[in-house]
Amino acid sequence: MQRPGSAGTPNGKLKVEPLSLEELLKKKKEQQEQESKPKFLSKAERQALALQRRQQEAAGVRAAQDEMRRLQATQQDELRHAEQRAELARREAEAARYKDEREREKELELIRKQYLGGDKEKKKVMKASEKFRFNFDWDSKEDTSRDLNPLYNSLHQANLLFGRGMLAGIDRREQKKQAAAVEADMLKKLRGAAGIVETSDMRALARAKEERADKYDAFDMNVDTHWSQKPLHKMTERDWRIFREDFNISYKGNANTLPIRNWDEANLPEPIRMAVDYVGYDKPSPIQMASIPLGLKQLDVIGVAETGSGKTAAFVIPMLSYIMKQPIMDETNSADGPYAVVLAPTRELAQQIEEETVKLAKYTDFK
């Protein structure tokens, strides 16, 4: 027998010898043969492996989806930042353009003041009477009399002569109509309180009073016939003034030319009159009432009216009437130029004027 510590290392431990190459190869070959042999798994082990694979696949799908969402969020953020940068650049460009326009306007204004002179503001001189005038600053909302006395809330209208009197400065016919209505309402209430049944004679008497109140009598002011019911030769200066006020017509230097009230007073050529009826113009518009008589007299006209008021027909009708009086253009007079020229600021407006002219020249020989 060997005593401990007598062999091996000086401290008594056995020295581990490393495996040789042949032993390593032999061990590896045995391991490969062991792995190559079929291994039978139990049902529980197979289920555990299948569950593990599904978990790994699900984890892979979730990781792919998370990566896709991250990429989409990154792309959306980049797109939003790009749009914000583009919007900021557009606003800065607009601000710079607006600033340049303002500077250009200021420069032009300075040039205009330098060469034409600026408008000097007149210093307002306050009169002594206005300076020391007492200003009674009182608002109607501050009226407290209605709170003090309830009678102010129900004002009573005075009936002069028990409803038969008249107030000065107010139309007598309107006052009579109002008095007749008050009287009829009062009689109706009294009859209802007394139990009296309204008969046909009572109703006829009430209608007669209403008709009598609606008419002017000898004491009323003399009311003339309206201008729309008068013939042309009976129109007075007052009628023409009312007519211009009704249609908001105003002149400046019109050479005493009266407007037209209807198409018959324009004395248009028969083909143009037929075209006006064909187009469907029942009555002339205010700009046509004022400008057509001036155009038929071949006077210079500058008409101002709103869009859609009939300005095209206002100058086309006199133009066609003038052309109809001229000789037919042929080789002998074609060099003299056209009979009329129409200038329009836009192509669309020129097309509209052409369509209107073709309609109004339907019964003429114009091409």
Coordinates of N, CA and C in Angstrom, one line a residue, residues 250 287 290-291 294 300-306 309 311 314-315:
S250 N -79.6 108.3 -61.3 CA -79.1 109.6 -61.1 C -78.2 110.0 -62.3
I287 N -80.6 100.7 -65.5 CA -79.5 101.1 -66.3 C -79.9 101.3 -67.8
A290 N -82.0 104.4 -68.3 CA -81.3 105.7 -68.3 C -80.3 105.8 -69.5
S291 N -79.7 104.7 -69.9 CA -78.6 104.8 -70.9 C -79.1 104.6 -72.3
L294 N -79.9 107.9 -74.2 CA -78.7 108.6 -74.5 C -77.9 108.0 -75.6
D300 N -72.1 110.4 -75.6 CA -71.2 109.6 -74.8 C -71.8 109.3 -73.4
V301 N -71.7 108.1 -73.0 CA -72.3 107.6 -71.8 C -71.3 106.8 -71.0
I302 N -71.2 107.0 -69.7 CA -70.5 106.2 -68.8 C -71.5 105.7 -67.7
G303 N -71.9 104.4 -67.8 CA -72.9 103.8 -66.9 C -72.3 103.0 -65.8
V304 N -72.8 103.2 -64.6 CA -72.3 102.5 -63.5 C -73.5 101.7 -62.9
A305 N -73.4 100.4 -62.8 CA -74.5 99.6 -62.2 C -73.9 98.3 -61.7
E306 N -74.7 97.6 -60.9 CA -74.2 96.3 -60.3 C -74.2 95.2 -61.4
S309 N -77.3 93.6 -64.0 CA -78.3 94.6 -64.1 C -78.7 94.9 -65.5
K311 N -76.3 95.7 -68.2 CA -75.5 96.7 -68.8 C -75.2 96.3 -70.3
A314 N -77.8 97.4 -72.5 CA -77.9 98.8 -72.5 C -77.1 99.5 -73.5
F315 N -75.9 98.9 -73.9 CA -75.1 99.5 -75.0 C -75.3 98.7 -76.3

